[in-house]
Short mmCIF file of C-alpha atoms and ligand atoms in Angstrom, two decimals:
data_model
loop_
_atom_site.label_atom_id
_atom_site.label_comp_id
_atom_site.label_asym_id
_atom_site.label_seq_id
_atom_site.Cartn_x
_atom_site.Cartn_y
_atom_site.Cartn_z
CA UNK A 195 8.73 -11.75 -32.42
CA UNK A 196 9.47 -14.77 -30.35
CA UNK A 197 6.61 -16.17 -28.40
CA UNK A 198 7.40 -15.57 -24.69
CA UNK A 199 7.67 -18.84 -22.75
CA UNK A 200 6.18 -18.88 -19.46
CA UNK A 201 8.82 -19.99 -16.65
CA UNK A 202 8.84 -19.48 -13.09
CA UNK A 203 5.01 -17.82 -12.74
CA UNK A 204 3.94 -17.14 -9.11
CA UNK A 205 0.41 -16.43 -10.39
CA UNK A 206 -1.50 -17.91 -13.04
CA UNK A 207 -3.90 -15.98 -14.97
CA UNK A 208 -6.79 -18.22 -13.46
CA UNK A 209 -5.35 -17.52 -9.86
CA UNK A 210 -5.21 -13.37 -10.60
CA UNK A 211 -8.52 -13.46 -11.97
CA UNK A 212 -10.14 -16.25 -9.08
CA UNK A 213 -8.81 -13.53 -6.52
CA UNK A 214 -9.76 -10.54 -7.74
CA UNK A 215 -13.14 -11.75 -7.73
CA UNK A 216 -13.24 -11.88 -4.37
CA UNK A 217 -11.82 -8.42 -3.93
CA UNK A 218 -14.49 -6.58 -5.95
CA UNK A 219 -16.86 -8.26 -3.62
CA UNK A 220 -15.44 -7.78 -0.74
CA UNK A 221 -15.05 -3.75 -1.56
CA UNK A 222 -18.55 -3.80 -3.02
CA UNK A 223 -19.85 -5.26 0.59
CA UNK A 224 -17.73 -2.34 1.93
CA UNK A 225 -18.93 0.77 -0.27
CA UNK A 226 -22.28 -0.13 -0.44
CA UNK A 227 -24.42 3.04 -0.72
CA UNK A 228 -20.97 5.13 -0.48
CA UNK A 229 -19.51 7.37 -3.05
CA UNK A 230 -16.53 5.27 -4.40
CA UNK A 231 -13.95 7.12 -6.13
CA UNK A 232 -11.04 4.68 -7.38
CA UNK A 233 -7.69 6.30 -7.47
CA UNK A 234 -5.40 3.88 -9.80
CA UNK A 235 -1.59 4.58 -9.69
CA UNK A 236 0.05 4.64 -12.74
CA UNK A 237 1.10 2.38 -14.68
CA UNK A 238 1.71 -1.00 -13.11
CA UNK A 239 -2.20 -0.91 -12.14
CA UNK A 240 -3.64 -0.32 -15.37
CA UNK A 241 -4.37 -4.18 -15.85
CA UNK A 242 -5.61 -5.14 -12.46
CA UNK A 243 -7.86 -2.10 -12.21
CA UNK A 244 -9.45 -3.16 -15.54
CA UNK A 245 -10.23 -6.92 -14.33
CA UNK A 246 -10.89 -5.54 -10.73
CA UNK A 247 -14.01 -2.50 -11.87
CA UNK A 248 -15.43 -4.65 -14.31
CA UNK A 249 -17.10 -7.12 -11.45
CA UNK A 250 -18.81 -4.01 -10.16
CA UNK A 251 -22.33 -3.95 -10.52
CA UNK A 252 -22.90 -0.50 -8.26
CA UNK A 253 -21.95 2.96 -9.97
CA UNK A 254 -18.13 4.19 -9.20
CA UNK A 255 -15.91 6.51 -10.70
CA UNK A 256 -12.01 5.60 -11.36
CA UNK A 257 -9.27 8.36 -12.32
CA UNK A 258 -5.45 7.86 -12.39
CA UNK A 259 -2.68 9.60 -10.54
CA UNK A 260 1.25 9.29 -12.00
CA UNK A 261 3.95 9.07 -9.60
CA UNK A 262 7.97 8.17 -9.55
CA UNK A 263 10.09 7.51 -7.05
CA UNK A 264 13.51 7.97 -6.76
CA UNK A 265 16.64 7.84 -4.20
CA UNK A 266 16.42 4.27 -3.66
CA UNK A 267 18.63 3.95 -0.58
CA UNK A 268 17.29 1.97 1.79
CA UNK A 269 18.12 4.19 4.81
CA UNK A 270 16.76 7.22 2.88
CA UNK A 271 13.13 8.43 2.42
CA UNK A 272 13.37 8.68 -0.83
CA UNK A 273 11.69 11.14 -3.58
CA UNK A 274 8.12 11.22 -4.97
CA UNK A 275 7.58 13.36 -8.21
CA UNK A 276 4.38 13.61 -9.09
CA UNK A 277 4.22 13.21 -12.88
CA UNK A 278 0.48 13.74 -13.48
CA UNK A 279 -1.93 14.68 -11.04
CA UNK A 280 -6.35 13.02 -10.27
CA UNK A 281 -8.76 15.28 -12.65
CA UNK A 282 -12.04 14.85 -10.96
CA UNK A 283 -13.07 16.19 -7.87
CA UNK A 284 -12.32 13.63 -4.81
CA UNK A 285 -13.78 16.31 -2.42
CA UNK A 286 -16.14 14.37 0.25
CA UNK A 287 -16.25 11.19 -1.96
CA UNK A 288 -14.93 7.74 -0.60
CA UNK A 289 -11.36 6.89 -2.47
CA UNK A 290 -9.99 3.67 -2.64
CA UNK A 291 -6.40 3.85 -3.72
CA UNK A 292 -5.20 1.07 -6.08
CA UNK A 293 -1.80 -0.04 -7.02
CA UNK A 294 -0.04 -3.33 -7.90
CA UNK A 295 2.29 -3.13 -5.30
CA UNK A 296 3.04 -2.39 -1.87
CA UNK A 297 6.82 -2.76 -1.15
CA UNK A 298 8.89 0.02 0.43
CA UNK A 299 5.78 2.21 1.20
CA UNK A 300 6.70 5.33 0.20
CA UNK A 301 4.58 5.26 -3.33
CA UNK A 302 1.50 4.49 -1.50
CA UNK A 303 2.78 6.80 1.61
CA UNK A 304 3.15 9.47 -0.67
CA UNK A 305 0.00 9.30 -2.51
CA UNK A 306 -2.41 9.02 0.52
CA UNK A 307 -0.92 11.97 2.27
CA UNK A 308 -1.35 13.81 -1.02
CA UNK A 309 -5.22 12.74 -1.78
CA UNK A 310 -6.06 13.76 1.75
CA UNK A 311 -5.08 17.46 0.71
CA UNK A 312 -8.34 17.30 -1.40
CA UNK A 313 -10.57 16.56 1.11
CA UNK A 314 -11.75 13.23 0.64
CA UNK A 315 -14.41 11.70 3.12
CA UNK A 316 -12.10 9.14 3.48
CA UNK A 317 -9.14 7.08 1.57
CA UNK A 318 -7.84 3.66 1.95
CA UNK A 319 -5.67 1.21 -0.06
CA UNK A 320 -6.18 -1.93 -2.21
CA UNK A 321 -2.98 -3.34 -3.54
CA UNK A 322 -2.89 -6.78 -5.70
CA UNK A 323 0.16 -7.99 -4.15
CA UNK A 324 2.16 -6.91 -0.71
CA UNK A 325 5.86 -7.40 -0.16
CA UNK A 326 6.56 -9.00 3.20
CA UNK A 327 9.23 -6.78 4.07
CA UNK A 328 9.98 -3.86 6.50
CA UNK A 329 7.85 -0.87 5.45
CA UNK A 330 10.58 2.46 4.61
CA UNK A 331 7.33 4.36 5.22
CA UNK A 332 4.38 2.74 7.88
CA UNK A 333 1.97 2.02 5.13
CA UNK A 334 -1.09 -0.18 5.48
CA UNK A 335 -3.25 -1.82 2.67
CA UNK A 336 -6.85 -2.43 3.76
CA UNK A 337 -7.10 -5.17 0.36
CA UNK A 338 -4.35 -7.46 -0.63
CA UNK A 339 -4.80 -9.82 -3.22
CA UNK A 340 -1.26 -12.19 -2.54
CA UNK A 341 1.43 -11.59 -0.17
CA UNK A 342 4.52 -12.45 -1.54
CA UNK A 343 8.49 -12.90 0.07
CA UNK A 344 10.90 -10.37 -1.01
CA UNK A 345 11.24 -11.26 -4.70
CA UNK A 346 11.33 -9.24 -8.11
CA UNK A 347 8.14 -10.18 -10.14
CA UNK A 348 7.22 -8.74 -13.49
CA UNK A 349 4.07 -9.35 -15.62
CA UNK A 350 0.07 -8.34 -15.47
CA UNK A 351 1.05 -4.45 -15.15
CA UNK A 352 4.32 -4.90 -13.34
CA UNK A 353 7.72 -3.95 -15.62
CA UNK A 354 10.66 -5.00 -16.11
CA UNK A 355 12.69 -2.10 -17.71
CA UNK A 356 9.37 -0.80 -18.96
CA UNK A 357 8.60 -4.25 -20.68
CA UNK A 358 6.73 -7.70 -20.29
CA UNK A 359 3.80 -5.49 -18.17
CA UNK A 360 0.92 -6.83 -20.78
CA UNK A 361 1.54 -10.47 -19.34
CA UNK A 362 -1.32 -11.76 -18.31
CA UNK A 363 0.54 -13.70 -15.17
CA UNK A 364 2.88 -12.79 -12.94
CA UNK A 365 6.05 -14.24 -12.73
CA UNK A 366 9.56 -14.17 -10.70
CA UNK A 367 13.06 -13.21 -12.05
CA UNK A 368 15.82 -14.89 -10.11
CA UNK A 369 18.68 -12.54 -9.24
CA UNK A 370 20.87 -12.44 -12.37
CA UNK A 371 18.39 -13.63 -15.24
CA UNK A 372 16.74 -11.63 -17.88
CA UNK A 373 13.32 -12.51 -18.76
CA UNK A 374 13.08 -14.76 -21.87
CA UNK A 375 12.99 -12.96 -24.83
CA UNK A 376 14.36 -9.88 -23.33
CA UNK A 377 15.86 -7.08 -26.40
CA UNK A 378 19.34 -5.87 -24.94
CA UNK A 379 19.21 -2.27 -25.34
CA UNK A 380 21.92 -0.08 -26.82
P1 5GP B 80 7.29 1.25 -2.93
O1 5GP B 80 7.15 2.71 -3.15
O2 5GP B 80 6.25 0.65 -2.01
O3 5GP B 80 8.69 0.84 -2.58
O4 5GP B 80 7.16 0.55 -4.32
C1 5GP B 80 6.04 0.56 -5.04
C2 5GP B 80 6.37 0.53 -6.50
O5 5GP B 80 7.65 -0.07 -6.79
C3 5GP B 80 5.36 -0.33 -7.18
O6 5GP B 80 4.22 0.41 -7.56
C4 5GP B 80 6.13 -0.89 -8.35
O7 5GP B 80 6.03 0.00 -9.43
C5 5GP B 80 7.56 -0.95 -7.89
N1 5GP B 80 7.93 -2.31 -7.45
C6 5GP B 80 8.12 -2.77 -6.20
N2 5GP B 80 8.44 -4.08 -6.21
C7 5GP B 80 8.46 -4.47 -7.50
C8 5GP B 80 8.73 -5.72 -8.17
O8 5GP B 80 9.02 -6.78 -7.59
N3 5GP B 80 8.65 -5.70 -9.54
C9 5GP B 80 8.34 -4.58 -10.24
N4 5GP B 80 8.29 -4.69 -11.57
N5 5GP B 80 8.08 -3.39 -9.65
C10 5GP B 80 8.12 -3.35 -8.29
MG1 MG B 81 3.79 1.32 -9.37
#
């Protein structure tokens, strides 16, 4: 397989890492004594809730919720299927949603309206990177690791066509180019 050359990466691997430092500690200063439930939303958080729990040094629990969306029209709402739902109780515990990305809103819309149904004490949002665009659905993060322009990225749990999310950066795709050493599917 041809080694993947890095070109056009917003955020090196030293950046992601240097920042999410400072978000586990700022969220540790915030839960202190609280019981922190992490809700991670499948899959493009996979990699930055690994780096982000493992600065932790007070007990918390972290369970996944799956979600697509779907009726991309800007004007519309749009359609969240929930493709697998949290296992452990979230009743009365602290949850701190996490996702890679806030853009549209109606992912993270979705899922906090959906976590409240359980009961939680309360539930807020950490995102590693927010879109500076107009919100579809009024959606606020309470932790944002970049903010970035309105721009496709792809790597460190983001996809492009289900691909290139094990990068360890995260880098931009110009309107009309294929990532390098991208397989053309049948
Ligand atoms: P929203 O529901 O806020 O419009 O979008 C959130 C989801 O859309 C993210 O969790 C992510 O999966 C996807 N998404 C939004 N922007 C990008 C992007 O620039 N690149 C990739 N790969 N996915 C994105
Ligand atoms: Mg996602």
């Amino acid at each position: 397989m041809n080694k993947i050359e890095i070109e056009n990466v917003l955020f090196s691997p030293e950046e992601i890492r240097d920042r999410i430092v400072q978000m586990t500690g700022a969220i540790e200063n915030d839960y202190r004594h609280q019981d922190l439930v992490l809700v991670a939303v499948l899959k493009g958080s996979v990699l930055f809730l690994a780096d982000l729990v493992r600065g932790f040094s007070c007990p918390l629990a972290f369970d996944f919720i799956g979600v697509s969306s779907y009726g991309y029209s800007r004007t519309s709402l749009g359609v969240v299927n929930l493709e697998k739902e949290i296992s452990i109780n979230i009743r009365g515990k602290d949850v701190l949603v996490v996702d890679d990305i806030l853009d549209s809103g109606r992912t993270l819309g979705w899922v906090k309206e959906h976590l409240q149904k359980f009961g939680p004490r309360s539930v807020k949002i950490c995102v590693l990177l927010e879109k500076e665009v107009e919100r579809v659905i009024e959606v606020k993060a309470d932790y944002v690791g970049f903010k970035i322009p309105n721009v496709f990225i792809y790597g460190y749990g983001l996809d492009y066509r289900d691909r290139y999310r094990h990068l360890p950066y995260i880098a931009k795709l110009e309107e009309g180019e294929v990532p390098p050493g991208d397989i053309v599917d049948e």
